[in-house]
Each structure stands twice: as C-alpha cells, then as structure tokens.
PDB file of C-alpha atoms in Angstrom:
ATOM      1  CA  MET A   1      67.883 172.852 -88.847  1.00  0.00           C
ATOM      2  CA  THR A   2      64.098 172.176 -89.237  1.00  0.00           C
ATOM      3  CA  ALA A   3      61.916 173.861 -86.667  1.00  0.00           C
ATOM      4  CA  ILE A   4      59.152 170.875 -84.759  1.00  0.00           C
ATOM      5  CA  ARG A   5      56.114 171.904 -85.884  1.00  0.00           C
ATOM      6  CA  LEU A   6      53.631 172.128 -82.983  1.00  0.00           C
ATOM      7  CA  LEU A   7      49.576 171.937 -82.779  1.00  0.00           C
ATOM      8  CA  LEU A   8      48.102 173.605 -79.549  1.00  0.00           C
ATOM      9  CA  VAL A   9      44.955 171.585 -77.610  1.00  0.00           C
ATOM     10  CA  ASP A  10      43.328 173.134 -74.949  1.00  0.00           C
ATOM     11  CA  ASP A  11      39.912 174.115 -74.320  1.00  0.00           C
ATOM     12  CA  ASP A  12      41.116 177.260 -71.672  1.00  0.00           C
ATOM     13  CA  PRO A  13      42.490 180.218 -73.658  1.00  0.00           C
ATOM     14  CA  LEU A  14      44.617 181.628 -71.512  1.00  0.00           C
ATOM     15  CA  VAL A  15      46.259 178.253 -70.909  1.00  0.00           C
ATOM     16  CA  ARG A  16      46.842 178.353 -75.028  1.00  0.00           C
ATOM     17  CA  ALA A  17      48.038 181.857 -75.013  1.00  0.00           C
ATOM     18  CA  GLY A  18      50.647 180.929 -72.385  1.00  0.00           C
ATOM     19  CA  LEU A  19      52.005 178.033 -74.448  1.00  0.00           C
ATOM     20  CA  SER A  20      52.300 179.644 -77.360  1.00  0.00           C
ATOM     21  CA  PHE A  21      53.644 182.433 -75.866  1.00  0.00           C
ATOM     22  CA  MET A  22      56.019 180.154 -74.166  1.00  0.00           C
ATOM     23  CA  MET A  23      56.634 177.905 -77.235  1.00  0.00           C
ATOM     24  CA  GLY A  24      56.913 180.357 -80.036  1.00  0.00           C
ATOM     25  CA  GLY A  25      59.856 181.902 -77.995  1.00  0.00           C
ATOM     26  CA  ALA A  26      61.555 179.227 -79.293  1.00  0.00           C
ATOM     27  CA  ASP A  27      64.154 178.931 -82.210  1.00  0.00           C
ATOM     28  CA  ASP A  28      63.571 175.211 -83.084  1.00  0.00           C
ATOM     29  CA  ILE A  29      59.750 175.124 -82.595  1.00  0.00           C
ATOM     30  CA  GLU A  30      57.122 176.652 -85.187  1.00  0.00           C
ATOM     31  CA  ILE A  31      53.177 176.600 -83.548  1.00  0.00           C
ATOM     32  CA  VAL A  32      51.243 175.689 -87.021  1.00  0.00           C
ATOM     33  CA  GLY A  33      48.426 176.026 -84.857  1.00  0.00           C
ATOM     34  CA  GLU A  34      45.758 175.996 -82.074  1.00  0.00           C
ATOM     35  CA  ALA A  35      42.472 174.196 -81.133  1.00  0.00           C
ATOM     36  CA  ALA A  36      39.890 174.549 -78.728  1.00  0.00           C
ATOM     37  CA  ASP A  37      38.735 170.916 -78.399  1.00  0.00           C
ATOM     38  CA  GLY A  38      39.332 167.445 -79.154  1.00  0.00           C
ATOM     39  CA  GLY A  39      36.740 167.587 -82.510  1.00  0.00           C
ATOM     40  CA  GLU A  40      38.415 170.204 -83.945  1.00  0.00           C
ATOM     41  CA  VAL A  41      42.266 168.014 -84.183  1.00  0.00           C
ATOM     42  CA  GLU A  42      42.091 165.720 -86.850  1.00  0.00           C
ATOM     43  CA  ALA A  43      41.031 168.660 -89.070  1.00  0.00           C
ATOM     44  CA  LEU A  44      43.965 171.273 -88.076  1.00  0.00           C
ATOM     45  CA  VAL A  45      46.467 168.376 -88.291  1.00  0.00           C
ATOM     46  CA  ASP A  46      45.102 166.943 -92.435  1.00  0.00           C
ATOM     47  CA  ARG A  47      45.608 171.235 -92.735  1.00  0.00           C
ATOM     48  CA  THR A  48      49.213 172.210 -90.468  1.00  0.00           C
ATOM     49  CA  ARG A  49      50.997 169.066 -90.655  1.00  0.00           C
ATOM     50  CA  PRO A  50      52.339 169.161 -87.303  1.00  0.00           C
ATOM     51  CA  ASP A  51      55.134 166.763 -85.715  1.00  0.00           C
ATOM     52  CA  VAL A  52      53.665 167.037 -82.206  1.00  0.00           C
ATOM     53  CA  VAL A  53      50.222 167.590 -80.459  1.00  0.00           C
ATOM     54  CA  LEU A  54      50.309 169.120 -77.100  1.00  0.00           C
ATOM     55  CA  MET A  55      46.880 167.719 -76.209  1.00  0.00           C
ATOM     56  CA  ASP A  56      44.908 168.804 -73.373  1.00  0.00           C
ATOM     57  CA  ILE A  57      43.194 165.808 -71.780  1.00  0.00           C
ATOM     58  CA  ARG A  58      39.816 167.518 -70.506  1.00  0.00           C
ATOM     59  CA  MET A  59      37.697 168.908 -72.760  1.00  0.00           C
ATOM     60  CA  PRO A  60      33.855 169.662 -73.004  1.00  0.00           C
ATOM     61  CA  THR A  61      33.062 168.023 -75.951  1.00  0.00           C
ATOM     62  CA  VAL A  62      35.683 165.633 -77.292  1.00  0.00           C
ATOM     63  CA  ASP A  63      38.616 165.141 -74.864  1.00  0.00           C
ATOM     64  CA  GLY A  64      41.901 164.830 -75.146  1.00  0.00           C
ATOM     65  CA  LEU A  65      41.480 160.408 -75.195  1.00  0.00           C
ATOM     66  CA  THR A  66      39.105 160.165 -77.783  1.00  0.00           C
ATOM     67  CA  ALA A  67      41.467 162.842 -79.913  1.00  0.00           C
ATOM     68  CA  THR A  68      44.341 160.618 -79.430  1.00  0.00           C
ATOM     69  CA  GLU A  69      43.297 157.898 -79.838  1.00  0.00           C
ATOM     70  CA  ARG A  70      41.762 158.931 -83.354  1.00  0.00           C
ATOM     71  CA  LEU A  71      44.856 160.515 -84.180  1.00  0.00           C
ATOM     72  CA  ARG A  72      47.298 157.440 -83.539  1.00  0.00           C
ATOM     73  CA  ALA A  73      44.887 155.299 -85.639  1.00  0.00           C
ATOM     74  CA  ARG A  74      45.703 157.336 -89.033  1.00  0.00           C
ATOM     75  CA  LYS A  75      48.885 156.821 -91.073  1.00  0.00           C
ATOM     76  CA  ASP A  76      51.818 158.773 -90.402  1.00  0.00           C
ATOM     77  CA  ALA A  77      49.876 160.026 -87.048  1.00  0.00           C
ATOM     78  CA  PRO A  78      51.560 162.912 -85.260  1.00  0.00           C
ATOM     79  CA  GLN A  79      53.396 162.203 -81.982  1.00  0.00           C
ATOM     80  CA  VAL A  80      50.524 163.485 -79.074  1.00  0.00           C
ATOM     81  CA  VAL A  81      52.165 164.918 -75.485  1.00  0.00           C
ATOM     82  CA  VAL A  82      49.034 164.713 -73.618  1.00  0.00           C
ATOM     83  CA  LEU A  83      48.832 167.726 -70.860  1.00  0.00           C
ATOM     84  CA  THR A  84      47.180 166.826 -67.625  1.00  0.00           C
ATOM     85  CA  THR A  85      46.852 167.738 -63.614  1.00  0.00           C
ATOM     86  CA  PHE A  86      46.979 164.071 -62.463  1.00  0.00           C
ATOM     87  CA  HIS A  87      50.258 162.011 -61.993  1.00  0.00           C
ATOM     88  CA  ALA A  88      48.643 158.369 -62.180  1.00  0.00           C
ATOM     89  CA  ASP A  89      44.925 159.383 -63.652  1.00  0.00           C
ATOM     90  CA  GLU A  90      43.327 156.589 -65.416  1.00  0.00           C
ATOM     91  CA  GLN A  91      42.148 158.985 -68.451  1.00  0.00           C
ATOM     92  CA  VAL A  92      46.348 159.872 -68.733  1.00  0.00           C
ATOM     93  CA  LEU A  93      47.082 155.394 -68.585  1.00  0.00           C
ATOM     94  CA  ARG A  94      44.222 155.059 -71.389  1.00  0.00           C
ATOM     95  CA  ALA A  95      45.937 158.045 -73.449  1.00  0.00           C
ATOM     96  CA  LEU A  96      49.156 156.333 -73.198  1.00  0.00           C
ATOM     97  CA  ARG A  97      47.748 152.799 -74.151  1.00  0.00           C
ATOM     98  CA  ALA A  98      45.964 154.103 -77.131  1.00  0.00           C
ATOM     99  CA  GLY A  99      49.896 155.524 -78.370  1.00  0.00           C
ATOM    100  CA  ALA A 100      50.092 159.371 -76.605  1.00  0.00           C
ATOM    101  CA  ALA A 101      54.553 159.253 -76.259  1.00  0.00           C
ATOM    102  CA  GLY A 102      53.998 160.716 -72.954  1.00  0.00           C
ATOM    103  CA  PHE A 103      52.266 163.634 -70.579  1.00  0.00           C
ATOM    104  CA  VAL A 104      53.376 166.678 -69.028  1.00  0.00           C
ATOM    105  CA  LEU A 105      51.956 168.318 -65.998  1.00  0.00           C
ATOM    106  CA  LYS A 106      50.246 171.833 -66.507  1.00  0.00           C
ATOM    107  CA  ASP A 107      51.857 172.832 -63.786  1.00  0.00           C
ATOM    108  CA  THR A 108      55.504 171.939 -65.257  1.00  0.00           C
ATOM    109  CA  PRO A 109      58.258 174.497 -65.359  1.00  0.00           C
ATOM    110  CA  PRO A 110      58.382 175.897 -68.982  1.00  0.00           C
ATOM    111  CA  THR A 111      61.728 174.263 -70.061  1.00  0.00           C
ATOM    112  CA  GLU A 112      61.168 171.269 -69.475  1.00  0.00           C
ATOM    113  CA  ILE A 113      57.747 170.987 -71.355  1.00  0.00           C
ATOM    114  CA  LEU A 114      59.755 172.403 -74.067  1.00  0.00           C
ATOM    115  CA  ALA A 115      62.551 169.373 -73.490  1.00  0.00           C
ATOM    116  CA  ALA A 116      59.571 167.308 -73.679  1.00  0.00           C
ATOM    117  CA  VAL A 117      58.561 168.455 -76.997  1.00  0.00           C
ATOM    118  CA  ARG A 118      61.954 168.140 -78.100  1.00  0.00           C
ATOM    119  CA  ARG A 119      62.155 164.750 -76.932  1.00  0.00           C
ATOM    120  CA  VAL A 120      59.157 163.605 -78.638  1.00  0.00           C
ATOM    121  CA  ALA A 121      59.494 165.245 -81.548  1.00  0.00           C
ATOM    122  CA  ALA A 122      63.279 163.096 -81.647  1.00  0.00           C
ATOM    123  CA  GLY A 123      61.034 159.708 -80.947  1.00  0.00           C
ATOM    124  CA  ASP A 124      62.051 159.289 -77.873  1.00  0.00           C
ATOM    125  CA  PRO A 125      59.210 158.685 -74.995  1.00  0.00           C
ATOM    126  CA  VAL A 126      58.868 161.864 -72.150  1.00  0.00           C
ATOM    127  CA  LEU A 127      58.364 159.597 -68.767  1.00  0.00           C
ATOM    128  CA  SER A 128      61.392 159.667 -66.380  1.00  0.00           C
ATOM    129  CA  PRO A 129      61.866 156.215 -64.783  1.00  0.00           C
ATOM    130  CA  THR A 130      59.918 157.392 -61.751  1.00  0.00           C
ATOM    131  CA  VAL A 131      56.894 158.337 -63.066  1.00  0.00           C
ATOM    132  CA  THR A 132      57.154 155.154 -65.186  1.00  0.00           C
ATOM    133  CA  ARG A 133      56.937 153.438 -62.212  1.00  0.00           C
ATOM    134  CA  GLN A 134      54.603 155.299 -60.572  1.00  0.00           C
ATOM    135  CA  LEU A 135      52.012 155.194 -63.879  1.00  0.00           C
ATOM    136  CA  VAL A 136      52.839 150.967 -64.487  1.00  0.00           C
ATOM    137  CA  GLN A 137      52.510 150.445 -60.547  1.00  0.00           C
ATOM    138  CA  HIS A 138      49.030 152.185 -61.032  1.00  0.00           C
ATOM    139  CA  ALA A 139      48.036 150.154 -64.542  1.00  0.00           C
ATOM    140  CA  VAL A 140      48.987 147.017 -62.712  1.00  0.00           C
ATOM    141  CA  GLY A 141      46.955 147.803 -59.231  1.00  0.00           C
ATOM    142  CA  THR A 142      43.997 147.992 -61.277  1.00  0.00           C
ATOM    143  CA  ALA A 143      44.236 145.588 -64.331  1.00  0.00           C
ATOM    144  CA  ALA A 144      42.008 142.418 -64.439  1.00  0.00           C
ATOM    145  CA  ASP A 145      43.310 139.192 -64.770  1.00  0.00           C
ATOM    146  CA  THR A 146      41.928 138.765 -68.323  1.00  0.00           C
ATOM    147  CA  ARG A 147      44.247 142.469 -68.498  1.00  0.00           C
ATOM    148  CA  ARG A 148      47.269 140.295 -67.626  1.00  0.00           C
ATOM    149  CA  THR A 149      46.011 137.119 -69.277  1.00  0.00           C
ATOM    150  CA  HIS A 150      46.069 138.960 -72.827  1.00  0.00           C
ATOM    151  CA  ALA A 151      49.151 140.718 -72.342  1.00  0.00           C
ATOM    152  CA  ARG A 152      50.990 137.480 -71.210  1.00  0.00           C
ATOM    153  CA  ASP A 153      49.844 136.133 -74.827  1.00  0.00           C
ATOM    154  CA  ARG A 154      51.085 138.770 -76.707  1.00  0.00           C
ATOM    155  CA  MET A 155      54.228 138.805 -74.762  1.00  0.00           C
ATOM    156  CA  ALA A 156      54.561 135.149 -75.927  1.00  0.00           C
ATOM    157  CA  ALA A 157      55.391 136.333 -79.262  1.00  0.00           C
ATOM    158  CA  LEU A 158      58.638 137.687 -78.154  1.00  0.00           C
ATOM    159  CA  ASN A 159      61.796 135.709 -78.180  1.00  0.00           C
ATOM    160  CA  ASP A 160      63.811 135.601 -75.058  1.00  0.00           C
ATOM    161  CA  ARG A 161      66.279 138.791 -76.075  1.00  0.00           C
ATOM    162  CA  GLU A 162      63.404 140.725 -76.976  1.00  0.00           C
ATOM    163  CA  ARG A 163      61.835 139.823 -73.520  1.00  0.00           C
ATOM    164  CA  GLU A 164      64.576 141.059 -71.890  1.00  0.00           C
ATOM    165  CA  VAL A 165      65.151 144.245 -73.864  1.00  0.00           C
ATOM    166  CA  ALA A 166      61.036 144.603 -73.148  1.00  0.00           C
ATOM    167  CA  VAL A 167      61.935 144.141 -69.376  1.00  0.00           C
ATOM    168  CA  ALA A 168      64.505 147.046 -69.392  1.00  0.00           C
ATOM    169  CA  VAL A 169      61.905 149.415 -71.438  1.00  0.00           C
ATOM    170  CA  GLY A 170      59.464 148.640 -68.579  1.00  0.00           C
ATOM    171  CA  ARG A 171      62.059 149.792 -66.466  1.00  0.00           C
ATOM    172  CA  GLY A 172      62.406 153.225 -68.017  1.00  0.00           C
ATOM    173  CA  LEU A 173      65.608 152.496 -69.160  1.00  0.00           C
ATOM    174  CA  SER A 174      67.433 154.061 -72.135  1.00  0.00           C
ATOM    175  CA  ASN A 175      68.809 152.734 -75.028  1.00  0.00           C
ATOM    176  CA  ALA A 176      72.310 153.253 -73.786  1.00  0.00           C
ATOM    177  CA  GLU A 177      71.183 151.850 -70.178  1.00  0.00           C
ATOM    178  CA  ILE A 178      69.758 148.879 -71.909  1.00  0.00           C
ATOM    179  CA  ALA A 179      72.993 148.089 -74.031  1.00  0.00           C
ATOM    180  CA  THR A 180      75.297 148.641 -70.973  1.00  0.00           C
ATOM    181  CA  GLY A 181      72.970 145.934 -69.016  1.00  0.00           C
ATOM    182  CA  LEU A 182      72.352 143.193 -71.192  1.00  0.00           C
ATOM    183  CA  PHE A 183      76.212 144.156 -72.997  1.00  0.00           C
ATOM    184  CA  MET A 184      74.897 144.582 -76.868  1.00  0.00           C
ATOM    185  CA  SER A 185      75.688 147.461 -78.776  1.00  0.00           C
ATOM    186  CA  VAL A 186      72.471 150.958 -79.247  1.00  0.00           C
ATOM    187  CA  ALA A 187      71.870 149.957 -82.685  1.00  0.00           C
ATOM    188  CA  THR A 188      71.244 146.346 -81.642  1.00  0.00           C
ATOM    189  CA  VAL A 189      69.089 147.926 -78.918  1.00  0.00           C
ATOM    190  CA  LYS A 190      66.943 149.962 -81.444  1.00  0.00           C
ATOM    191  CA  THR A 191      66.774 147.268 -83.422  1.00  0.00           C
ATOM    192  CA  HIS A 192      64.810 144.889 -80.779  1.00  0.00           C
ATOM    193  CA  VAL A 193      63.109 147.853 -79.965  1.00  0.00           C
ATOM    194  CA  SER A 194      61.991 148.261 -83.005  1.00  0.00           C
ATOM    195  CA  ARG A 195      61.205 144.753 -83.682  1.00  0.00           C
ATOM    196  CA  ILE A 196      58.960 144.791 -80.499  1.00  0.00           C
ATOM    197  CA  LEU A 197      57.254 146.878 -81.684  1.00  0.00           C
ATOM    198  CA  ALA A 198      56.263 145.358 -84.979  1.00  0.00           C
ATOM    199  CA  LYS A 199      55.789 142.324 -83.486  1.00  0.00           C
ATOM    200  CA  LEU A 200      53.147 143.571 -80.994  1.00  0.00           C
ATOM    201  CA  ASP A 201      51.522 146.186 -83.031  1.00  0.00           C
ATOM    202  CA  LEU A 202      52.716 149.011 -80.808  1.00  0.00           C
ATOM    203  CA  ASN A 203      53.227 152.560 -81.311  1.00  0.00           C
ATOM    204  CA  ASN A 204      55.898 153.248 -78.822  1.00  0.00           C
ATOM    205  CA  ARG A 205      58.223 152.382 -75.928  1.00  0.00           C
ATOM    206  CA  VAL A 206      55.024 153.617 -73.621  1.00  0.00           C
ATOM    207  CA  GLN A 207      53.256 150.937 -74.657  1.00  0.00           C
ATOM    208  CA  ILE A 208      56.072 148.079 -74.326  1.00  0.00           C
ATOM    209  CA  ALA A 209      56.485 149.385 -70.771  1.00  0.00           C
ATOM    210  CA  LEU A 210      52.727 148.847 -69.821  1.00  0.00           C
ATOM    211  CA  LEU A 211      52.354 145.901 -71.772  1.00  0.00           C
ATOM    212  CA  ALA A 212      55.596 144.137 -69.727  1.00  0.00           C
ATOM    213  CA  TYR A 213      53.916 145.638 -66.669  1.00  0.00           C
ATOM    214  CA  ASP A 214      50.384 144.272 -67.631  1.00  0.00           C
ATOM    215  CA  ALA A 215      52.367 140.973 -68.254  1.00  0.00           C
ATOM    216  CA  GLY A 216      53.839 140.996 -64.810  1.00  0.00           C
ATOM    217  CA  LEU A 217      57.110 140.763 -65.867  1.00  0.00           C
ATOM    218  CA  LEU A 218      58.224 143.877 -63.916  1.00  0.00           C
ATOM    219  CA  GLU A 219      57.228 141.704 -60.589  1.00  0.00           C
ATOM    220  CA  GLU A 220      58.969 138.521 -61.450  1.00  0.00           C
ATOM    221  CA  GLU A 221      62.035 140.506 -62.262  1.00  0.00           C
ATOM    222  CA  GLN A 222      62.429 141.951 -59.658  1.00  0.00           C
ATOM    223  CA  GLY A 223      61.574 138.584 -57.983  1.00  0.00           C
ATOM    224  CA  HIS A 224      64.868 137.198 -59.273  1.00  0.00           C
TER     225      HIS A 224
END
C-alpha cells in the first residue's frame, strides 16, 4: 500500500509537532514536510509532492485561505483540508469555495483527523451531512441576491438528472445513498458527479453543495 503523502501547514510549532507526532504514527501516512506560513506552501508542494495538505486557516503573513486559492488554481493540485477553530466561519466558507475538500476543527479527536486525511486522499469530502447543512445554511444566510442569480445561471447548464444529483450532494449524501434515493447504480452516480464537476468547472463535491444552496435548490426541495 502506498502511503498518503501529507504536508502540515500551521504557524504554531506546538500544533505542528502534535500533528506530526499523531500523523507520523500511522502506517499509511508519511509526513513529507512542514510549513509555518502559507507563503511557503507552493515551493514545498513543488518539492515534496504531497497528496494532502492540512492547512491552518489563520497565519500571520499568508493565510490558509490565500494559500488554498493559490494551490487549487494549479494543475494537479493536492487536496486541502482546512484546520480551524470555528464551525461556520466566513473564511472556512471561502476556503471551501476555493476548492478545499473540507475542514476539521483543531479540537477534533486525533482518530477523526486521521480519518479525514484518509477520506480526502481517497477522493471523498470530509463534511458530514450535519456540518454541511450548518455551513450551507450560513452561506445562504449571508448570500446576496446577486450570488443566487449567478448560481442559478450556472446550474442551468445541468440537465434534470444532474440537477437531482447536485441537490442530493448538497444534502450531504454519499454516492450509495444517492444511488438508492434516485434508483440508479453507484457507478452512474459517479458519472453524473464527474459531469457536474466538468460542466460547472468545480473541484469537488463540497463546491457542488455550496452552489446548490446558493441557487436555492435545497430550499425548493424542502418546500415540496
């Protein structure tokens, strides 16, 4: 089994040391580098080629949001998991919109942080349905009318079946749950998700969920 290559980014040396100790003990994870600021990340990524970056969102010079945006704009970018102390912080939302695959709280139990890294490395987001709802409700609460109009215009590119899948993703459902609910195979769900990502020029399922909420599709579904 190939180990997951992990880059740690946090301005607090004690936090980095704790994460390194915790992650380094896992047989399937290799710590390939550490950075104390977001400004160091791109050069380190070029040198160490991580699969996943565990990124603190608040750093003094270049914050995790800016570093995430820069990384996710690159070709063959590593997955990013944001480290934060807040559940529904505006910066977390911006990081997710920029392409982060999810976030974990700094007080999350070590086993859950390990599980989050493994899930992201496997191509799955690390937002539970409960956290997804909390985040997207916050996003809708702060969304301007222009954002909703823009989101609806983008979602218009999808056909009816893709739209149904996008709504299901927005509800935080897994591929298996979507397959059961929409009476299709898991392989078909994966195909639809891939097409949605391509059509809407998105990085991951989290961005699909946020766009579906911005467009008001989840509210429409609840009203039915």
